[in-house]
Coordinates of C-alpha atoms and ligand atoms in Angstrom, one line a residue:
M1 CA 0.0 0.1 -0.1
A2 CA 1.5 3.4 -0.8
Q3 CA 2.4 5.8 1.9
P4 CA -0.7 7.8 2.7
A5 CA -1.0 11.7 2.3
D6 CA -2.2 13.7 5.3
T7 CA -5.7 12.2 6.2
T8 CA -6.6 14.6 8.8
I9 CA -10.1 15.6 8.3
Y10 CA -10.6 19.1 7.1
G11 CA -14.4 19.4 6.5
I12 CA -17.6 17.4 5.6
Y13 CA -20.2 18.7 3.2
A14 CA -23.7 17.0 2.9
R15 CA -26.5 17.1 0.3
E16 CA -29.8 16.0 0.0
I17 CA -30.0 14.1 -3.2
I18 CA -33.0 11.7 -4.4
N19 CA -32.9 7.8 -4.5
S20 CA -34.1 5.1 -7.3
R21 CA -37.5 5.2 -5.6
A22 CA -38.0 9.1 -5.8
T23 CA -37.2 9.6 -2.0
P24 CA -34.6 12.1 -1.0
T25 CA -31.7 10.5 0.8
L26 CA -28.0 11.8 1.9
E27 CA -24.6 12.2 0.2
A28 CA -21.6 13.7 2.0
T29 CA -18.1 14.6 0.9
V30 CA -15.2 14.3 3.1
I31 CA -12.4 16.7 2.3
L32 CA -8.9 16.0 4.0
Q33 CA -6.0 18.5 4.7
S34 CA -4.2 17.0 2.0
G35 CA -6.8 17.9 -0.7
Y36 CA -8.0 14.2 -1.0
R37 CA -11.9 13.7 -0.6
G38 CA -14.3 11.0 -0.6
T39 CA -18.1 10.9 -1.5
A40 CA -20.6 8.3 -0.6
S41 CA -24.4 8.2 -0.2
V42 CA -27.1 5.8 1.5
S43 CA -30.0 3.7 0.3
T44 CA -33.4 3.0 2.1
G45 CA -35.2 0.0 2.4
M46 CA -38.9 -0.8 2.5
A47 CA -38.6 -3.2 5.4
I48 CA -37.8 -1.2 8.2
G49 CA -38.4 -3.2 11.4
K50 CA -38.1 -2.0 15.1
F51 CA -34.7 -3.8 15.1
D52 CA -33.4 -1.7 12.8
C53 CA -31.5 1.6 13.5
Q54 CA -33.6 4.7 12.8
E55 CA -33.2 7.0 9.8
L56 CA -33.4 10.7 10.5
R57 CA -36.2 11.9 8.2
D58 CA -37.7 15.7 8.9
D59 CA -41.4 14.7 8.9
D60 CA -42.0 18.2 7.4
Q61 CA -45.2 17.5 5.3
N62 CA -44.6 20.5 3.2
R63 CA -41.5 18.8 1.6
F64 CA -41.2 15.3 -0.3
D65 CA -44.1 13.9 1.9
G66 CA -42.1 14.2 5.1
F67 CA -39.1 12.2 3.8
G68 CA -36.6 15.2 3.5
V69 CA -33.4 15.0 5.0
K70 CA -32.5 18.7 5.5
N71 CA -32.0 18.1 9.3
A72 CA -29.4 15.5 8.6
V73 CA -27.7 17.6 6.1
N74 CA -27.5 20.7 8.8
L75 CA -26.2 17.9 11.4
I76 CA -23.6 16.8 9.0
N77 CA -22.3 20.1 8.1
A78 CA -22.4 21.4 11.6
T79 CA -22.3 19.0 14.7
I80 CA -20.6 15.9 12.7
S81 CA -17.9 18.1 10.9
N82 CA -17.1 20.0 14.0
A83 CA -16.7 16.8 15.8
L84 CA -14.5 14.8 13.4
R85 CA -12.4 17.8 11.9
G86 CA -8.8 17.5 12.8
K87 CA -9.1 13.6 13.3
P88 CA -7.4 11.0 11.0
A89 CA -9.8 9.6 8.7
D90 CA -7.8 6.3 8.4
D91 CA -8.8 5.7 11.8
Q92 CA -12.2 4.3 11.1
S93 CA -13.0 3.2 14.6
L94 CA -12.0 6.3 16.2
I95 CA -14.3 8.1 13.5
D96 CA -17.5 5.6 14.1
K97 CA -16.7 5.7 18.1
T98 CA -16.9 9.6 17.9
M99 CA -20.1 9.6 15.9
I100 CA -21.8 6.9 18.0
E101 CA -21.1 8.5 21.2
L102 CA -22.3 12.0 19.8
D103 CA -25.7 10.1 19.0
G104 CA -25.7 8.4 22.4
T105 CA -29.0 6.3 21.9
P106 CA -29.1 2.4 21.0
N107 CA -30.8 2.9 17.7
K108 CA -29.1 6.0 16.5
S109 CA -32.3 7.9 16.8
K110 CA -30.9 11.2 17.6
L111 CA -28.5 11.7 14.7
G112 CA -30.0 9.0 12.3
A113 CA -28.3 5.8 10.9
N114 CA -28.5 7.3 7.4
T115 CA -26.6 10.5 8.8
L116 CA -23.8 8.5 10.5
L117 CA -23.4 5.8 7.9
T118 CA -23.1 8.4 5.0
V119 CA -20.2 10.0 6.9
S120 CA -18.6 6.6 7.7
H121 CA -18.3 5.4 4.4
A122 CA -17.4 8.8 2.9
V123 CA -14.5 9.1 5.4
A124 CA -13.5 5.5 4.3
V125 CA -13.3 6.5 0.6
A126 CA -11.5 9.6 1.4
A127 CA -8.8 7.8 3.4
A128 CA -8.4 4.9 0.5
N129 CA -8.1 7.9 -2.1
A130 CA -5.4 9.5 0.1
R131 CA -3.5 6.2 -0.2
L132 CA -4.1 5.9 -3.8
T133 CA -5.4 2.6 -3.1
P134 CA -8.4 1.2 -4.4
L135 CA -11.4 1.1 -2.1
Y136 CA -11.6 -2.6 -1.6
T137 CA -7.8 -3.2 -0.9
Y138 CA -8.2 -0.4 1.6
L139 CA -11.3 -2.0 3.2
N140 CA -9.7 -5.4 3.2
A141 CA -6.8 -4.2 5.3
M142 CA -9.1 -2.6 7.8
Y143 CA -11.4 -5.9 8.0
T144 CA -8.4 -8.0 8.5
Q145 CA -8.1 -6.3 11.8
Y146 CA -11.5 -8.2 12.7
H147 CA -11.0 -11.4 10.8
Q148 CA -7.9 -12.4 8.8
T149 CA -9.1 -12.4 5.1
E150 CA -7.3 -12.6 1.6
V151 CA -8.8 -11.2 -1.5
K152 CA -9.1 -14.2 -3.7
R153 CA -12.6 -13.9 -5.6
I154 CA -15.3 -12.0 -6.4
P155 CA -18.7 -12.8 -4.2
T156 CA -21.1 -15.0 -6.3
P157 CA -23.9 -12.6 -7.4
I158 CA -27.6 -13.4 -6.7
F159 CA -29.7 -11.9 -9.6
N160 CA -33.3 -10.6 -9.0
I161 CA -35.2 -11.6 -11.6
V162 CA -39.0 -11.3 -10.7
N163 CA -40.1 -8.8 -8.2
G164 CA -42.9 -9.3 -6.0
G165 CA -44.2 -8.2 -2.6
K166 CA -43.9 -4.6 -1.7
H167 CA -41.3 -4.3 -4.4
G168 CA -43.8 -4.8 -7.5
A169 CA -46.9 -3.7 -8.9
G170 CA -47.7 -7.4 -10.0
N171 CA -49.8 -9.7 -7.6
L172 CA -47.0 -12.0 -6.4
N173 CA -46.5 -12.6 -2.3
F174 CA -42.8 -13.6 -2.5
Q175 CA -40.5 -10.4 -2.8
E176 CA -38.0 -11.7 -5.3
F177 CA -37.4 -14.9 -7.6
Q178 CA -33.8 -15.1 -8.1
I179 CA -31.1 -17.0 -10.2
I180 CA -27.6 -17.7 -8.7
P181 CA -24.8 -18.7 -10.9
A182 CA -22.6 -21.8 -9.9
S183 CA -19.8 -20.6 -7.8
N184 CA -16.9 -22.0 -9.9
K185 CA -18.1 -19.3 -12.6
T186 CA -15.9 -16.4 -12.8
F187 CA -17.7 -13.0 -12.4
P188 CA -17.9 -11.8 -15.8
E189 CA -19.3 -15.3 -16.8
S190 CA -22.0 -14.8 -13.9
Y191 CA -22.8 -11.4 -15.2
Q192 CA -23.5 -12.6 -18.9
M193 CA -25.6 -15.4 -17.4
G194 CA -27.6 -13.1 -15.4
V195 CA -28.3 -10.5 -18.2
E196 CA -29.0 -13.5 -20.7
I197 CA -31.4 -15.1 -18.4
Y198 CA -33.1 -11.8 -17.3
R199 CA -33.7 -11.2 -21.4
A200 CA -35.0 -14.7 -21.6
T201 CA -37.5 -13.9 -18.9
Q202 CA -38.6 -10.8 -20.6
K203 CA -39.3 -12.7 -23.8
I204 CA -41.3 -15.5 -22.1
L205 CA -43.4 -12.8 -20.0
A206 CA -44.1 -10.9 -23.4
F207 CA -45.2 -14.1 -25.0
R208 CA -47.5 -14.8 -21.9
N209 CA -48.8 -11.4 -22.2
A210 CA -48.3 -11.3 -18.3
G211 CA -46.4 -8.1 -18.1
Q212 CA -42.8 -7.0 -18.3
S213 CA -42.7 -3.7 -16.4
V214 CA -40.0 -3.9 -13.7
G215 CA -40.1 -3.2 -10.0
D216 CA -38.0 -1.4 -7.2
E217 CA -35.1 -3.8 -7.8
G218 CA -35.3 -4.0 -11.6
G219 CA -37.0 -7.5 -11.7
F220 CA -40.0 -7.9 -13.8
T221 CA -43.5 -7.7 -11.8
P222 CA -45.9 -9.8 -13.8
N223 CA -49.5 -11.0 -12.6
L224 CA -49.7 -14.6 -12.2
F225 CA -52.1 -17.1 -10.7
T226 CA -49.6 -18.4 -8.0
N227 CA -45.9 -17.9 -6.7
T228 CA -44.7 -21.1 -8.0
D229 CA -46.0 -19.7 -11.6
A230 CA -43.1 -17.3 -11.0
I231 CA -40.6 -19.9 -10.2
E232 CA -41.6 -22.0 -13.2
I233 CA -41.3 -18.8 -15.6
V234 CA -37.7 -18.2 -14.4
L235 CA -37.0 -22.2 -14.8
E236 CA -38.3 -21.8 -18.3
A237 CA -36.0 -18.7 -18.9
I238 CA -33.1 -20.7 -17.7
K239 CA -33.9 -23.8 -19.9
S240 CA -34.4 -21.7 -23.1
S241 CA -30.9 -20.2 -22.5
T242 CA -27.5 -22.1 -23.2
Y243 CA -27.3 -22.5 -19.4
Q244 CA -27.9 -25.8 -17.7
F245 CA -30.3 -25.7 -14.6
G246 CA -28.6 -27.4 -11.5
I247 CA -24.9 -27.1 -13.1
D248 CA -24.6 -23.8 -14.3
T249 CA -27.1 -21.9 -12.5
F250 CA -29.6 -22.3 -9.5
L251 CA -32.9 -20.8 -8.0
G252 CA -33.3 -18.7 -5.1
L253 CA -35.9 -16.8 -3.3
D254 CA -36.4 -14.0 -0.7
L255 CA -40.0 -14.4 0.5
A256 CA -39.9 -11.3 2.7
A257 CA -42.5 -13.5 4.8
T258 CA -43.1 -11.0 7.6
L259 CA -45.0 -9.2 4.9
F260 CA -47.8 -12.2 4.4
K261 CA -47.8 -13.5 8.1
T262 CA -51.2 -12.8 9.3
D263 CA -52.9 -13.8 12.7
Q264 CA -54.2 -16.8 10.9
G265 CA -50.7 -17.6 9.6
Y266 CA -48.7 -17.4 6.6
L267 CA -51.1 -16.3 3.7
I268 CA -50.3 -16.5 0.1
K269 CA -52.2 -16.6 -3.1
D270 CA -51.2 -20.3 -3.9
R271 CA -53.7 -21.6 -1.5
A272 CA -56.9 -19.9 0.2
A273 CA -56.2 -21.1 3.8
A274 CA -53.3 -19.5 5.5
Y275 CA -50.3 -21.9 6.7
T276 CA -49.1 -22.7 10.0
T277 CA -45.5 -22.4 10.7
K278 CA -45.0 -26.2 10.3
D279 CA -47.2 -26.5 7.2
F280 CA -45.6 -23.6 5.6
I281 CA -42.3 -25.1 6.1
Q282 CA -43.5 -28.3 4.5
Y283 CA -44.7 -26.1 1.6
L284 CA -41.2 -24.9 1.2
K285 CA -39.8 -28.4 1.4
D286 CA -42.0 -29.6 -1.4
I287 CA -41.0 -26.5 -3.4
H288 CA -37.6 -27.5 -2.8
A289 CA -38.0 -31.0 -3.8
K290 CA -39.3 -30.0 -7.0
Y291 CA -37.2 -26.9 -7.8
R292 CA -34.0 -27.6 -5.9
I293 CA -34.1 -24.1 -4.4
L294 CA -30.3 -23.2 -3.4
Y295 CA -31.5 -20.1 -1.3
L296 CA -34.2 -19.1 0.8
E297 CA -34.2 -15.5 2.3
D298 CA -36.6 -14.8 5.3
P299 CA -38.7 -17.7 4.8
L300 CA -40.6 -16.8 7.9
E301 CA -41.7 -14.0 10.0
E302 CA -39.0 -12.0 11.7
N303 CA -40.0 -13.2 15.4
D304 CA -41.0 -16.8 14.4
W305 CA -37.6 -17.9 16.1
F306 CA -39.0 -21.5 16.7
G307 CA -40.0 -21.8 13.1
W308 CA -36.4 -20.4 12.0
T309 CA -34.6 -23.0 14.1
A310 CA -36.9 -25.7 12.8
I311 CA -36.5 -25.0 9.1
T312 CA -32.7 -24.6 9.4
K313 CA -32.5 -28.1 11.1
E314 CA -34.7 -29.6 8.3
M315 CA -33.5 -28.0 5.4
D316 CA -30.0 -26.5 5.8
K317 CA -28.3 -29.8 4.4
D318 CA -29.3 -28.6 0.7
T319 CA -30.6 -25.2 1.0
L320 CA -29.1 -22.0 2.6
I321 CA -31.3 -20.4 5.1
A322 CA -30.8 -16.5 4.7
A323 CA -31.7 -14.1 7.6
D324 CA -32.4 -10.6 6.5
D325 CA -35.4 -9.2 8.5
L326 CA -34.8 -11.9 11.1
I327 CA -31.4 -10.3 12.2
A328 CA -31.5 -6.9 10.7
T329 CA -27.8 -6.7 10.7
N330 CA -28.0 -6.4 14.4
K331 CA -25.1 -7.8 16.4
T332 CA -27.5 -9.0 19.6
R333 CA -30.0 -10.5 17.0
L334 CA -27.0 -12.3 15.2
E335 CA -26.0 -13.6 18.6
R336 CA -29.3 -15.1 19.2
A337 CA -29.5 -16.6 16.1
I338 CA -26.3 -18.4 16.5
R339 CA -27.1 -19.7 20.0
E340 CA -30.4 -21.0 18.4
K341 CA -29.1 -22.2 15.3
A342 CA -31.8 -20.4 13.5
C343 CA -30.2 -19.6 9.8
S344 CA -27.2 -20.6 8.0
A345 CA -26.8 -17.2 6.3
I346 CA -26.9 -13.5 7.0
L347 CA -27.9 -10.5 4.8
I348 CA -25.7 -7.5 5.5
K349 CA -27.4 -4.3 4.8
P350 CA -25.0 -1.5 6.4
N351 CA -27.9 1.2 6.9
R352 CA -29.8 -1.2 9.2
I353 CA -26.6 -0.9 11.7
G354 CA -25.3 2.7 10.9
T355 CA -21.4 2.5 10.7
L356 CA -18.6 0.6 8.9
S357 CA -16.7 -0.5 11.9
E358 CA -20.2 -2.2 13.3
V359 CA -20.6 -3.7 9.9
F360 CA -17.3 -5.5 10.1
D361 CA -17.9 -6.4 13.5
V362 CA -21.2 -8.3 12.4
I363 CA -19.8 -9.6 9.4
A364 CA -16.7 -11.1 11.5
L365 CA -18.9 -12.5 14.0
A366 CA -21.1 -14.4 11.5
K367 CA -18.0 -15.7 9.5
K368 CA -16.3 -17.1 12.5
N369 CA -19.7 -18.9 13.4
D370 CA -19.4 -20.4 9.7
M371 CA -22.7 -18.3 8.6
K372 CA -22.5 -17.5 4.8
C373 CA -22.5 -13.4 4.0
I374 CA -24.5 -11.9 1.7
I375 CA -23.8 -8.1 1.0
S376 CA -26.9 -6.7 0.0
H377 CA -28.5 -3.4 -1.5
R378 CA -31.8 -1.8 -0.4
S379 CA -34.8 -1.5 -2.6
G380 CA -34.2 2.4 -2.6
E381 CA -30.5 2.8 -4.1
T382 CA -28.4 5.4 -5.4
N383 CA -25.4 4.9 -7.8
D384 CA -23.0 4.6 -5.1
T385 CA -20.8 1.4 -5.5
F386 CA -19.1 1.4 -2.1
L387 CA -21.3 -2.2 -1.3
A388 CA -19.3 -3.9 -4.2
D389 CA -15.9 -2.9 -2.6
L390 CA -17.0 -4.0 0.6
G391 CA -18.3 -7.5 -0.8
V392 CA -14.7 -8.1 -2.3
A393 CA -13.0 -6.8 0.8
V394 CA -14.5 -8.8 3.2
Q395 CA -14.9 -11.8 0.8
A396 CA -18.6 -12.0 1.0
D397 CA -19.9 -15.3 -0.3
Y398 CA -22.7 -13.6 -2.3
V399 CA -23.6 -10.0 -2.9
K400 CA -27.0 -9.1 -3.8
F401 CA -27.4 -6.1 -5.8
G402 CA -31.1 -6.7 -7.7
A403 CA -31.5 -7.5 -11.4
P404 CA -29.0 -6.9 -13.9
A405 CA -30.9 -4.0 -15.1
R406 CA -31.4 -0.1 -14.1
G407 CA -28.7 2.1 -13.4
E408 CA -28.4 1.8 -9.4
R409 CA -28.2 -1.9 -9.7
V410 CA -25.7 -2.4 -12.7
A411 CA -23.5 0.5 -11.3
K412 CA -22.5 -2.0 -8.4
Y413 CA -22.4 -5.2 -10.9
N414 CA -20.1 -3.0 -13.3
R415 CA -17.9 -1.7 -10.5
L416 CA -17.5 -5.9 -9.7
L417 CA -16.4 -6.2 -13.2
E418 CA -13.8 -3.4 -12.9
I419 CA -12.4 -4.8 -9.9
S420 CA -12.5 -8.4 -11.6
T421 CA -10.4 -7.0 -14.4
Q422 CA -8.1 -5.5 -11.8
L423 CA -7.7 -8.7 -9.9
F424 CA -7.3 -11.2 -12.5
T425 CA -6.0 -9.5 -15.9
K426 CA -2.1 -9.8 -15.7
Ligands
PGA501 P1 -35.8 -3.6 1.2 O1 -35.6 -5.3 1.1 O2 -36.8 -3.2 0.6 O3 -35.7 -3.8 2.8 O4 -34.3 -3.0 1.0 C1 -34.5 -5.6 0.1 C2 -34.0 -6.8 -0.1 O5 -34.4 -7.6 0.7 O6 -33.6 -7.3 -1.1
ZN502 ZN1 -34.5 -9.7 1.9

């Protein structure tokens, strides 16, 4: 790594920008004494549960339906900038600790997780720039202090092909129908595969007149009779391509099941009566037997701990049971999941927790306990590509950035292509 220029923070300037879902969000630029700078912006999810750290929004109904972030901008430009001025940008834990103490609440409700994360990421980008080193290399050196990790591969992408739930205007309950290239593929091979199967899906939907408009994460949002019909369509798309199902590519689902859990049980359009937890696990086992689902994200509701332990015990041998809303990238929830053997993989969404140091801490704990890690976007995104570098830096098993379409999604996949070229082209 090159000798760093002066990384002392000179100032921080924030702006209110707009994300991919027409909602305001934050962007901040950190300027160092040496003149180097780093910029970052944050995403927003649809699932914001009680275990998530809080975003700071203005609640001023006269602007952006209350979603403005002018107060957060002012906090960064004054309070946070004053607190961090003169501190070294390459001491990330000091930077994050200072902001966490300034906030002083368990869920970052005073300054907002969006406020802290924008600055936390921008500081890291500025420090990497000052060292004239790629961001993934800089982040890897930092992450190694939590868990020794060498950069050897690009994480396998999980591509969203069909969107349902709250992300799509169609009528499906499950949030994402995904394809997952085999882990022995190079990233360019996987990316090409994702694009070709995505395009094949579009042709099938057009042929069936089922609707080809896309949802928040770039997947198609058709109207179909059942959720399994969407699985069939993606499978048909794979079969119509040059790739072999079960060898080159696999299927995955993000059910986001909290959204269709009712007082009566899990209620989906595939059956009139709601399923009990036990019956729903059986339904998923039947789907798995038929379609060999490699990856099941949020198959059960975020507080159905008993069900999570049961499904992991019964299905983990052949399917990854991935916890997104269950853990909410929260260390205490992760510790419980480890104790109760409630899942075999964890989604890492930095804006659910608020600072880079805490993200590293959660990833290291998960990895030391043999959980697979998926670095994940949110449904409301910006063109920021920080997550691509983060995925490589911590050697995540998978990354999930949405469909291989729409600017804010492909910005991240394209950044992985660039990293792949830097790492593997001699
Ligand atoms: P989100 O969900 O809407 O909460 O960001 C995204 C996901 O699970 O991929
Ligand atoms: Zn999810």
